[in-house]
Structure formats: C-alpha cells, structure tokens
Amino acid sequence: MTKKPSPKSPRKQRRRIYKAPLHAKRKFLRCRLDQFLQEEYGLRNLPIKKGDLVKVMRGQFRDTEGKVVGVDYSKVRVYIDSATTNKANGTEVQIPIHPSNLMIVKLELDNERKQLIESKMVQIAESE
C-alpha cells in the first residue's frame, strides 16, 4: 500500500487540512519533544494532550511555559494556561496556539500514553 502524494498547491493543502476527519486531525496535533525527552524515549514528537507542560517557541508568548488546558481538534489549536489576554470588558481569554509552535517539556503519563510510547519504541527497534 503506497502513500498518496500530497498536492503542491497551497490551496489544496489547506483544503486537505480543513476537511480532514477528526481522527486524522490528531496527527496534525503532534508536538516536538524536548531534547531530554527525545533521548529518554527515542521519539521526536508525540500527540499533545491535556496536562502536558509545554514551552512556546514562536509568537507573542515566546519562551513562556505553561500547562495545556485544552486541545481543539476541529481547529487544530492548543490552549495554554499562561497564554492569555484581557478583553475590553476585563475578562481574561486564552489564546489558541498552533502545535507546531510548541515544544513538550514534560509529559502527562497515563496508561494509554505509556502503551503508545512502548509500541512506538518496539516499531523502531524492529525496523532497525
């Protein structure tokens, strides 16, 4: 089974992202791991999850760390507790950030994620 080549047109690439089903958008929500985590688990990136500690690498909130408060699968955005702004009426609002601008510093390890990491490590070991 071969992988379908992605189109070169930016319009078609955007359309592919917007029209993708939710289970496919989970792959778009992958986030780079910190160098220490890369060495520990042997993986370069993992899907981001609520509770992870992340560092913002680009944008207005560069070099700030915070916990992931929510993940929006339909819009492919992540909400962090330290990335907030005030509205005109004084209420505080969280700003959505694209996962490509984030780096996971500390993982929220539960049974599901531990199994995912172990299965990926086994796949890597078999391929070598």
GROMACS .gro file of N, CA, C and O in nm:
model
  512
    1MET      N    1   0.084  -0.117   0.000
    1MET     CA    2   0.000   0.000   0.000
    1MET      C    3   0.089   0.124   0.000
    1MET      O    4   0.174   0.141   0.086
    2THR      N    5   0.071   0.209  -0.098
    2THR     CA    6   0.154   0.328  -0.108
    2THR      C    7   0.082   0.450  -0.056
    2THR      O    8  -0.041   0.457  -0.058
    3LYS      N    9   0.159   0.545  -0.010
    3LYS     CA   10   0.104   0.668   0.044
    3LYS      C   11   0.068   0.761  -0.072
    3LYS      O   12   0.144   0.776  -0.167
    4LYS      N   13  -0.049   0.824  -0.061
    4LYS     CA   14  -0.093   0.916  -0.164
    4LYS      C   15  -0.008   1.043  -0.157
    4LYS      O   16   0.005   1.102  -0.048
    5PRO      N   17   0.051   1.087  -0.268
    5PRO     CA   18   0.137   1.206  -0.263
    5PRO      C   19   0.054   1.331  -0.233
    5PRO      O   20  -0.060   1.345  -0.279
    6SER      N   21   0.112   1.421  -0.155
    6SER     CA   22   0.040   1.544  -0.120
    6SER      C   23   0.050   1.643  -0.236
    6SER      O   24   0.152   1.650  -0.304
    7PRO      N   25  -0.054   1.723  -0.256
    7PRO     CA   26  -0.052   1.820  -0.365
    7PRO      C   27   0.046   1.934  -0.336
    7PRO      O   28   0.076   1.964  -0.221
    8LYS      N   29   0.096   1.998  -0.440
    8LYS     CA   30   0.190   2.108  -0.423
    8LYS      C   31   0.119   2.241  -0.402
    8LYS      O   32   0.176   2.333  -0.347
    9SER      N   33  -0.004   2.249  -0.449
    9SER     CA   34  -0.080   2.374  -0.439
    9SER      C   35  -0.115   2.405  -0.293
    9SER      O   36  -0.175   2.322  -0.225
   10PRO      N   37  -0.082   2.525  -0.242
   10PRO     CA   38  -0.117   2.560  -0.104
   10PRO      C   39  -0.268   2.556  -0.080
   10PRO      O   40  -0.312   2.517   0.029
   11ARG      N   41  -0.345   2.591  -0.181
   11ARG     CA   42  -0.491   2.589  -0.167
   11ARG      C   43  -0.539   2.447  -0.138
   11ARG      O   44  -0.621   2.425  -0.050
   12LYS      N   45  -0.484   2.350  -0.209
   12LYS     CA   46  -0.525   2.211  -0.191
   12LYS      C   47  -0.473   2.155  -0.058
   12LYS      O   48  -0.538   2.073   0.005
   13GLN      N   49  -0.354   2.201  -0.015
   13GLN     CA   50  -0.302   2.158   0.114
   13GLN      C   51  -0.390   2.208   0.228
   13GLN      O   52  -0.422   2.134   0.321
   14ARG      N   53  -0.431   2.336   0.220
   14ARG     CA   54  -0.520   2.392   0.322
   14ARG      C   55  -0.653   2.319   0.325
   14ARG      O   56  -0.706   2.287   0.431
   15ARG      N   57  -0.708   2.292   0.206
   15ARG     CA   58  -0.837   2.224   0.197
   15ARG      C   59  -0.827   2.084   0.260
   15ARG      O   60  -0.918   2.040   0.329
   16ARG      N   61  -0.714   2.018   0.238
   16ARG     CA   62  -0.694   1.884   0.294
   16ARG      C   63  -0.694   1.888   0.447
   16ARG      O   64  -0.748   1.799   0.513
   17ILE      N   65  -0.634   1.992   0.505
   17ILE     CA   66  -0.631   2.007   0.650
   17ILE      C   67  -0.770   2.039   0.704
   17ILE      O   68  -0.815   1.980   0.802
   18TYR      N   69  -0.842   2.132   0.642
   18TYR     CA   70  -0.973   2.175   0.691
   18TYR      C   71  -1.076   2.064   0.679
   18TYR      O   72  -1.162   2.050   0.765
   19LYS      N   73  -1.070   1.983   0.574
   19LYS     CA   74  -1.171   1.882   0.550
   19LYS      C   75  -1.136   1.745   0.606
   19LYS      O   76  -1.210   1.649   0.587
   20ALA      N   77  -1.024   1.733   0.674
   20ALA     CA   78  -0.983   1.604   0.730
   20ALA      C   79  -1.076   1.564   0.844
   20ALA      O   80  -1.125   1.649   0.918
   21PRO      N   81  -1.103   1.434   0.859
   21PRO     CA   82  -1.184   1.387   0.972
   21PRO      C   83  -1.108   1.403   1.104
   21PRO      O   84  -0.986   1.416   1.105
   22LEU      N   85  -1.182   1.403   1.216
   22LEU     CA   86  -1.120   1.429   1.346
   22LEU      C   87  -1.011   1.328   1.382
   22LEU      O   88  -0.910   1.365   1.441
   23HIS      N   89  -1.030   1.201   1.347
   23HIS     CA   90  -0.927   1.103   1.383
   23HIS      C   91  -0.798   1.128   1.305
   23HIS      O   92  -0.690   1.094   1.351
   24ALA      N   93  -0.807   1.191   1.188
   24ALA     CA   94  -0.687   1.225   1.110
   24ALA      C   95  -0.624   1.354   1.163
   24ALA      O   96  -0.502   1.371   1.155
   25LYS      N   97  -0.705   1.443   1.220
   25LYS     CA   98  -0.653   1.569   1.272
   25LYS      C   99  -0.568   1.546   1.396
   25LYS      O  100  -0.490   1.633   1.435
   26ARG      N  101  -0.579   1.430   1.459
   26ARG     CA  102  -0.496   1.401   1.575
   26ARG      C  103  -0.348   1.400   1.536
   26ARG      O  104  -0.262   1.441   1.613
   27LYS      N  105  -0.319   1.356   1.412
   27LYS     CA  106  -0.181   1.356   1.366
   27LYS      C  107  -0.130   1.498   1.345
   27LYS      O  108  -0.010   1.524   1.357
   28PHE      N  109  -0.220   1.592   1.312
   28PHE     CA  110  -0.179   1.732   1.295
   28PHE      C  111  -0.146   1.794   1.430
   28PHE      O  112  -0.079   1.897   1.437
   29LEU      N  113  -0.195   1.735   1.539
   29LEU     CA  114  -0.173   1.788   1.673
   29LEU      C  115  -0.049   1.727   1.739
   29LEU      O  116  -0.039   1.722   1.860
   30ARG      N  117   0.046   1.683   1.658
   30ARG     CA  118   0.171   1.631   1.712
   30ARG      C  119   0.261   1.748   1.749
   30ARG      O  120   0.260   1.850   1.683
   31CYS      N  121   0.338   1.728   1.853
   31CYS     CA  122   0.422   1.835   1.904
   31CYS      C  123   0.562   1.780   1.930
   31CYS      O  124   0.578   1.667   1.975
   32ARG      N  125   0.662   1.861   1.902
   32ARG     CA  126   0.801   1.822   1.921
   32ARG      C  127   0.831   1.802   2.069
   32ARG      O  128   0.780   1.873   2.154
   33LEU      N  129   0.917   1.705   2.097
   33LEU     CA  130   0.959   1.679   2.234
   33LEU      C  131   1.087   1.754   2.266
   33LEU      O  132   1.168   1.782   2.177
   34ASP      N  133   1.107   1.784   2.393
   34ASP     CA  134   1.230   1.844   2.442
   34ASP      C  135   1.345   1.746   2.418
   34ASP      O  136   1.324   1.626   2.408
   35GLN      N  137   1.466   1.797   2.409
   35GLN     CA  138   1.581   1.713   2.377
   35GLN      C  139   1.600   1.601   2.480
   35GLN      O  140   1.633   1.488   2.444
   36PHE      N  141   1.576   1.629   2.608
   36PHE     CA  142   1.591   1.527   2.712
   36PHE      C  143   1.487   1.416   2.694
   36PHE      O  144   1.516   1.299   2.712
   37LEU      N  145   1.363   1.455   2.659
   37LEU     CA  146   1.258   1.356   2.636
   37LEU      C  147   1.286   1.274   2.509
   37LEU      O  148   1.256   1.155   2.504
   38GLN      N  149   1.345   1.339   2.408
   38GLN     CA  150   1.380   1.267   2.285
   38GLN      C  151   1.481   1.157   2.315
   38GLN      O  152   1.470   1.046   2.266
   39GLU      N  153   1.581   1.190   2.398
   39GLU     CA  154   1.682   1.092   2.432
   39GLU      C  155   1.625   0.981   2.521
   39GLU      O  156   1.660   0.864   2.506
   40GLU      N  157   1.534   1.017   2.610
   40GLU     CA  158   1.477   0.920   2.703
   40GLU      C  159   1.387   0.819   2.632
   40GLU      O  160   1.396   0.698   2.657
   41TYR      N  161   1.300   0.867   2.543
   41TYR     CA  162   1.202   0.779   2.479
   41TYR      C  163   1.241   0.738   2.337
   41TYR      O  164   1.179   0.649   2.280
   42GLY      N  165   1.338   0.805   2.277
   42GLY     CA  166   1.378   0.771   2.141
   42GLY      C  167   1.278   0.815   2.036
   42GLY      O  168   1.275   0.761   1.926
   43LEU      N  169   1.193   0.910   2.069
   43LEU     CA  170   1.092   0.962   1.977
   43LEU      C  171   1.114   1.111   1.956
   43LEU      O  172   1.164   1.180   2.045
   44ARG      N  173   1.075   1.160   1.839
   44ARG     CA  174   1.093   1.302   1.809
   44ARG      C  175   0.971   1.385   1.847
   44ARG      O  176   0.982   1.499   1.890
   45ASN      N  177   0.850   1.327   1.828
   45ASN     CA  178   0.728   1.402   1.861
   45ASN      C  179   0.619   1.307   1.906
   45ASN      O  180   0.626   1.187   1.884
   46LEU      N  181   0.518   1.363   1.973
   46LEU     CA  182   0.403   1.289   2.021
   46LEU      C  183   0.279   1.376   2.010
   46LEU      O  184   0.290   1.500   2.013
   47PRO      N  185   0.160   1.315   2.000
   47PRO     CA  186   0.038   1.397   2.003
   47PRO      C  187   0.026   1.467   2.138
   47PRO      O  188   0.052   1.409   2.242
   48ILE      N  189  -0.013   1.594   2.133
   48ILE     CA  190  -0.023   1.674   2.255
   48ILE      C  191  -0.150   1.637   2.329
   48ILE      O  192  -0.249   1.599   2.268
   49LYS      N  193  -0.145   1.645   2.462
   49LYS     CA  194  -0.256   1.604   2.545
   49LYS      C  195  -0.277   1.705   2.657
   49LYS      O  196  -0.184   1.776   2.697
   50LYS      N  197  -0.399   1.711   2.708
   50LYS     CA  198  -0.430   1.800   2.820
   50LYS      C  199  -0.347   1.757   2.941
   50LYS      O  200  -0.338   1.639   2.973
   51GLY      N  201  -0.282   1.853   3.005
   51GLY     CA  202  -0.199   1.824   3.122
   51GLY      C  203  -0.051   1.827   3.093
   51GLY      O  204   0.029   1.832   3.187
   52ASP      N  205  -0.011   1.824   2.966
   52ASP     CA  206   0.131   1.832   2.931
   52ASP      C  207   0.186   1.970   2.964
   52ASP      O  208   0.114   2.070   2.956
   53LEU      N  209   0.313   1.976   3.000
   53LEU     CA  210   0.381   2.103   3.021
   53LEU      C  211   0.453   2.137   2.892
   53LEU      O  212   0.533   2.058   2.843
   54VAL      N  213   0.422   2.254   2.833
   54VAL     CA  214   0.479   2.291   2.704
   54VAL      C  215   0.549   2.426   2.712
   54VAL      O  216   0.522   2.506   2.802
   55LYS      N  217   0.639   2.448   2.617
   55LYS     CA  218   0.709   2.574   2.604
   55LYS      C  219   0.674   2.632   2.468
   55LYS      O  220   0.679   2.561   2.367
   56VAL      N  221   0.639   2.760   2.463
   56VAL     CA  222   0.605   2.827   2.338
   56VAL      C  223   0.735   2.870   2.271
   56VAL      O  224   0.817   2.939   2.332
   57MET      N  225   0.753   2.829   2.146
   57MET     CA  226   0.877   2.857   2.073
   57MET      C  227   0.866   2.979   1.981
   57MET      O  228   0.967   3.040   1.947
   58ARG      N  229   0.747   3.012   1.934
   58ARG     CA  230   0.729   3.121   1.840
   58ARG      C  231   0.609   3.206   1.881
   58ARG      O  232   0.519   3.160   1.949
   59GLY      N  233   0.610   3.331   1.835
   59GLY     CA  234   0.494   3.416   1.853
   59GLY      C  235   0.503   3.509   1.972
   59GLY      O  236   0.608   3.529   2.031
   60GLN      N  237   0.387   3.563   2.006
   60GLN     CA  238   0.375   3.665   2.110
   60GLN      C  239   0.419   3.613   2.247
   60GLN      O  240   0.475   3.688   2.327
   61PHE      N  241   0.396   3.486   2.275
   61PHE     CA  242   0.426   3.428   2.406
   61PHE      C  243   0.553   3.344   2.405
   61PHE      O  244   0.567   3.250   2.482
   62ARG      N  245   0.648   3.379   2.320
   62ARG     CA  246   0.773   3.305   2.307
   62ARG      C  247   0.842   3.290   2.442
   62ARG      O  248   0.842   3.381   2.525
   63ASP      N  249   0.900   3.172   2.466
   63ASP     CA  250   0.976   3.137   2.587
   63ASP      C  251   0.892   3.128   2.714
   63ASP      O  252   0.947   3.124   2.823
   64THR      N  253   0.759   3.124   2.703
   64THR     CA  254   0.676   3.103   2.821
   64THR      C  255   0.638   2.956   2.829
   64THR      O  256   0.618   2.890   2.728
   65GLU      N  257   0.634   2.905   2.952
   65GLU     CA  258   0.593   2.766   2.974
   65GLU      C  259   0.458   2.766   3.042
   65GLU      O  260   0.425   2.856   3.117
   66GLY      N  261   0.382   2.663   3.012
   66GLY     CA  262   0.250   2.651   3.074
   66GLY      C  263   0.191   2.514   3.052
   66GLY      O  264   0.238   2.436   2.969
   67LYS      N  265   0.087   2.484   3.130
   67LYS     CA  266   0.017   2.357   3.117
   67LYS      C  267  -0.089   2.367   3.010
   67LYS      O  268  -0.154   2.471   2.994
   68VAL      N  269  -0.108   2.258   2.937
   68VAL     CA  270  -0.213   2.254   2.835
   68VAL      C  271  -0.347   2.240   2.905
   68VAL      O  272  -0.370   2.146   2.980
   69VAL      N  273  -0.434   2.339   2.882
   69VAL     CA  274  -0.566   2.342   2.944
   69VAL      C  275  -0.668   2.272   2.855
   69VAL      O  276  -0.759   2.206   2.904
   70GLY      N  277  -0.652   2.286   2.723
   70GLY     CA  278  -0.746   2.223   2.631
   70GLY      C  279  -0.684   2.206   2.494
   70GLY      O  280  -0.589   2.275   2.457
   71VAL      N  281  -0.741   2.111   2.418
   71VAL     CA  282  -0.696   2.085   2.283
   71VAL      C  283  -0.819   2.086   2.192
   71VAL      O  284  -0.916   2.015   2.218
   72ASP      N  285  -0.817   2.169   2.089
   72ASP     CA  286  -0.929   2.181   1.995
   72ASP      C  287  -0.894   2.103   1.868
   72ASP      O  288  -0.813   2.148   1.788
   73TYR      N  289  -0.955   1.987   1.853
   73TYR     CA  290  -0.925   1.900   1.738
   73TYR      C  291  -0.978   1.958   1.608
   73TYR      O  292  -0.915   1.945   1.505
   74SER      N  293  -1.094   2.021   1.612
   74SER     CA  294  -1.153   2.070   1.488
   74SER      C  295  -1.076   2.188   1.430
   74SER      O  296  -1.063   2.201   1.309
   75LYS      N  297  -1.022   2.274   1.516
   75LYS     CA  298  -0.947   2.390   1.468
   75LYS      C  299  -0.796   2.368   1.469
   75LYS      O  300  -0.720   2.455   1.429
   76VAL      N  301  -0.750   2.254   1.521
   76VAL     CA  302  -0.608   2.218   1.534
   76VAL      C  303  -0.534   2.327   1.612
   76VAL      O  304  -0.439   2.388   1.564
   77ARG      N  305  -0.581   2.354   1.733
   77ARG     CA  306  -0.521   2.454   1.820
   77ARG      C  307  -0.511   2.402   1.962
   77ARG      O  308  -0.588   2.315   2.003
   78VAL      N  309  -0.418   2.460   2.039
   78VAL     CA  310  -0.393   2.420   2.177
   78VAL      C  311  -0.410   2.542   2.266
   78VAL      O  312  -0.368   2.652   2.229
   79TYR      N  313  -0.470   2.523   2.384
   79TYR     CA  314  -0.488   2.632   2.479
   79TYR      C  315  -0.400   2.608   2.600
   79TYR      O  316  -0.399   2.498   2.657
   80ILE      N  317  -0.323   2.711   2.639
   80ILE     CA  318  -0.228   2.702   2.749
   80ILE      C  319  -0.269   2.799   2.858
   80ILE      O  320  -0.316   2.910   2.828
   81ASP      N  321  -0.246   2.761   2.985
   81ASP     CA  322  -0.289   2.848   3.094
   81ASP      C  323  -0.213   2.980   3.101
   81ASP      O  324  -0.266   3.079   3.148
   82SER      N  325  -0.089   2.985   3.051
   82SER     CA  326  -0.010   3.109   3.060
   82SER      C  327  -0.028   3.200   2.938
   82SER      O  328   0.020   3.312   2.940
   83ALA      N  329  -0.096   3.153   2.832
   83ALA     CA  330  -0.117   3.235   2.712
   83ALA      C  331  -0.257   3.294   2.716
   83ALA      O  332  -0.352   3.239   2.661
   84THR      N  333  -0.269   3.409   2.786
   84THR     CA  334  -0.400   3.474   2.800
   84THR      C  335  -0.388   3.622   2.767
   84THR      O  336  -0.279   3.680   2.770
   85THR      N  337  -0.502   3.681   2.739
   85THR     CA  338  -0.510   3.825   2.716
   85THR      C  339  -0.640   3.877   2.777
   85THR      O  340  -0.730   3.798   2.805
   86ASN      N  341  -0.648   4.006   2.798
   86ASN     CA  342  -0.767   4.066   2.856
   86ASN      C  343  -0.853   4.130   2.747
   86ASN      O  344  -0.801   4.200   2.660
   87LYS      N  345  -0.982   4.108   2.756
   87LYS     CA  346  -1.076   4.170   2.663
   87LYS      C  347  -1.109   4.311   2.713
   87LYS      O  348  -1.068   4.352   2.822
   88ALA      N  349  -1.181   4.385   2.633
   88ALA     CA  350  -1.215   4.523   2.667
   88ALA      C  351  -1.300   4.531   2.793
   88ALA      O  352  -1.289   4.627   2.871
   89ASN      N  353  -1.384   4.429   2.818
   89ASN     CA  354  -1.469   4.433   2.937
   89ASN      C  355  -1.399   4.377   3.061
   89ASN      O  356  -1.459   4.368   3.168
   90GLY      N  357  -1.271   4.337   3.049
   90GLY     CA  358  -1.192   4.293   3.163
   90GLY      C  359  -1.181   4.144   3.182
   90GLY      O  360  -1.104   4.098   3.266
   91THR      N  361  -1.256   4.066   3.105
   91THR     CA  362  -1.246   3.921   3.121
   91THR      C  363  -1.119   3.868   3.055
   91THR      O  364  -1.071   3.922   2.957
   92GLU      N  365  -1.066   3.762   3.113
   92GLU     CA  366  -0.942   3.702   3.063
   92GLU      C  367  -0.976   3.589   2.967
   92GLU      O  368  -1.060   3.504   2.997
   93VAL      N  369  -0.910   3.587   2.851
   93VAL     CA  370  -0.938   3.487   2.747
   93VAL      C  371  -0.808   3.417   2.710
   93VAL      O  372  -0.703   3.480   2.701
   94GLN      N  373  -0.816   3.286   2.687
   94GLN     CA  374  -0.699   3.210   2.644
   94GLN      C  375  -0.683   3.220   2.493
   94GLN      O  376  -0.781   3.217   2.419
   95ILE      N  377  -0.559   3.233   2.450
   95ILE     CA  378  -0.530   3.247   2.307
   95ILE      C  379  -0.493   3.110   2.251
   95ILE      O  380  -0.408   3.040   2.308
   96PRO      N  381  -0.555   3.069   2.138
   96PRO     CA  382  -0.520   2.941   2.078
   96PRO      C  383  -0.384   2.947   2.008
   96PRO      O  384  -0.351   3.047   1.944
   97ILE      N  385  -0.305   2.841   2.023
   97ILE     CA  386  -0.172   2.835   1.963
   97ILE      C  387  -0.162   2.708   1.879
   97ILE      O  388  -0.208   2.602   1.921
   98HIS      N  389  -0.099   2.719   1.762
   98HIS     CA  390  -0.080   2.602   1.676
   98HIS      C  391   0.028   2.512   1.736
   98HIS      O  392   0.129   2.562   1.787
   99PRO      N  393   0.008   2.380   1.732
   99PRO     CA  394   0.105   2.289   1.796
   99PRO      C  395   0.245   2.291   1.736
   99PRO      O  396   0.341   2.251   1.803
  100SER      N  397   0.261   2.339   1.613
  100SER     CA  398   0.394   2.346   1.554
  100SER      C  399   0.480   2.452   1.623
  100SER      O  400   0.602   2.450   1.610
  101ASN      N  401   0.418   2.542   1.697
  101ASN     CA  402   0.490   2.648   1.767
  101ASN      C  403   0.520   2.610   1.912
  101ASN      O  404   0.565   2.695   1.989
  102LEU      N  405   0.494   2.487   1.949
  102LEU     CA  406   0.513   2.442   2.087
  102LEU      C  407   0.616   2.331   2.096
  102LEU      O  408   0.646   2.264   1.997
  103MET      N  409   0.670   2.312   2.217
  103MET     CA  410   0.761   2.201   2.244
  103MET      C  411   0.721   2.142   2.379
  103MET      O  412   0.708   2.215   2.478
  104ILE      N  413   0.702   2.010   2.384
  104ILE     CA  414   0.664   1.944   2.508
  104ILE      C  415   0.787   1.932   2.598
  104ILE      O  416   0.889   1.877   2.559
  105VAL      N  417   0.774   1.985   2.720
  105VAL     CA  418   0.883   1.982   2.817
  105VAL      C  419   0.864   1.867   2.915
  105VAL      O  420   0.960   1.802   2.956
  106LYS      N  421   0.737   1.841   2.955
  106LYS     CA  422   0.708   1.733   3.049
  106LYS      C  423   0.578   1.665   3.005
  106LYS      O  424   0.481   1.733   2.974
  107LEU      N  425   0.580   1.532   3.002
  107LEU     CA  426   0.464   1.456   2.957
  107LEU      C  427   0.369   1.424   3.071
  107LEU      O  428   0.413   1.401   3.185
  108GLU      N  429   0.241   1.422   3.041
  108GLU     CA  430   0.139   1.373   3.133
  108GLU      C  431   0.122   1.224   3.102
  108GLU      O  432   0.057   1.188   3.004
  109LEU      N  433   0.186   1.138   3.181
  109LEU     CA  434   0.187   0.995   3.151
  109LEU      C  435   0.068   0.924   3.216
  109LEU      O  436   0.054   0.924   3.338
  110ASP      N  437  -0.018   0.866   3.132
  110ASP     CA  438  -0.123   0.778   3.178
  110ASP      C  439  -0.104   0.644   3.107
  110ASP      O  440  -0.011   0.628   3.028
  111ASN      N  441  -0.187   0.547   3.135
  111ASN     CA  442  -0.169   0.413   3.078
  111ASN      C  443  -0.175   0.414   2.926
  111ASN      O  444  -0.096   0.346   2.860
  112GLU      N  445  -0.266   0.491   2.869
  112GLU     CA  446  -0.282   0.496   2.724
  112GLU      C  447  -0.156   0.549   2.657
  112GLU      O  448  -0.109   0.495   2.557
  113ARG      N  449  -0.100   0.654   2.713
  113ARG     CA  450   0.020   0.714   2.654
  113ARG      C  451   0.142   0.624   2.673
  113ARG      O  452   0.226   0.615   2.585
  114LYS      N  453   0.152   0.557   2.787
  114LYS     CA  454   0.263   0.465   2.810
  114LYS      C  455   0.261   0.352   2.706
  114LYS      O  456   0.366   0.315   2.652
  115GLN      N  457   0.141   0.300   2.677
  115GLN     CA  458   0.129   0.195   2.576
  115GLN      C  459   0.168   0.247   2.438
  115GLN      O  460   0.233   0.176   2.361
  116LEU      N  461   0.129   0.370   2.407
  116LEU     CA  462   0.162   0.430   2.278
  116LEU      C  463   0.314   0.443   2.263
  116LEU      O  464   0.370   0.406   2.159
  117ILE      N  465   0.381   0.491   2.367
  117ILE     CA  466   0.526   0.508   2.363
  117ILE      C  467   0.596   0.372   2.349
  117ILE      O  468   0.689   0.357   2.269
  118GLU      N  469   0.550   0.273   2.426
  118GLU     CA  470   0.611   0.140   2.418
  118GLU      C  471   0.595   0.079   2.280
  118GLU      O  472   0.689   0.020   2.226
  119SER      N  473   0.475   0.093   2.220
  119SER     CA  474   0.453   0.035   2.087
  119SER      C  475   0.539   0.104   1.982
  119SER      O  476   0.592   0.039   1.892
  120LYS      N  477   0.557   0.235   1.995
  120LYS     CA  478   0.641   0.307   1.901
  120LYS      C  479   0.788   0.267   1.916
  120LYS      O  480   0.860   0.253   1.817
  121MET      N  481   0.833   0.245   2.040
  121MET     CA  482   0.971   0.203   2.063
  121MET      C  483   0.995   0.064   2.005
  121MET      O  484   1.102   0.036   1.950
  122VAL      N  485   0.895  -0.025   2.014
  122VAL     CA  486   0.906  -0.159   1.957
  122VAL      C  487   0.913  -0.150   1.805
  122VAL      O  488   0.994  -0.219   1.742
  123GLN      N  489   0.832  -0.064   1.744
  123GLN     CA  490   0.833  -0.046   1.598
  123GLN      C  491   0.970   0.002   1.551
  123GLN      O  492   1.022  -0.045   1.449
  124ILE      N  493   1.027   0.096   1.624
  124ILE     CA  494   1.159   0.150   1.588
  124ILE      C  495   1.266   0.041   1.598
  124ILE      O  496   1.352   0.027   1.512
  125ALA      N  497   1.258  -0.040   1.706
  125ALA     CA  498   1.355  -0.147   1.726
  125ALA      C  499   1.344  -0.253   1.616
  125ALA      O  500   1.445  -0.307   1.571
  126GLU      N  501   1.222  -0.284   1.572
  126GLU     CA  502   1.204  -0.383   1.466
  126GLU      C  503   1.253  -0.334   1.332
  126GLU      O  504   1.304  -0.411   1.250
  127SER      N  505   1.238  -0.204   1.305
  127SER     CA  506   1.279  -0.150   1.176
  127SER      C  507   1.431  -0.144   1.161
  127SER      O  508   1.484  -0.140   1.050
  128GLU      N  509   1.503  -0.139   1.272
  128GLU     CA  510   1.650  -0.130   1.266
  128GLU      C  511   1.716  -0.261   1.250
  128GLU      O  512   1.692  -0.362   1.228
   0.00000   0.00000   0.00000
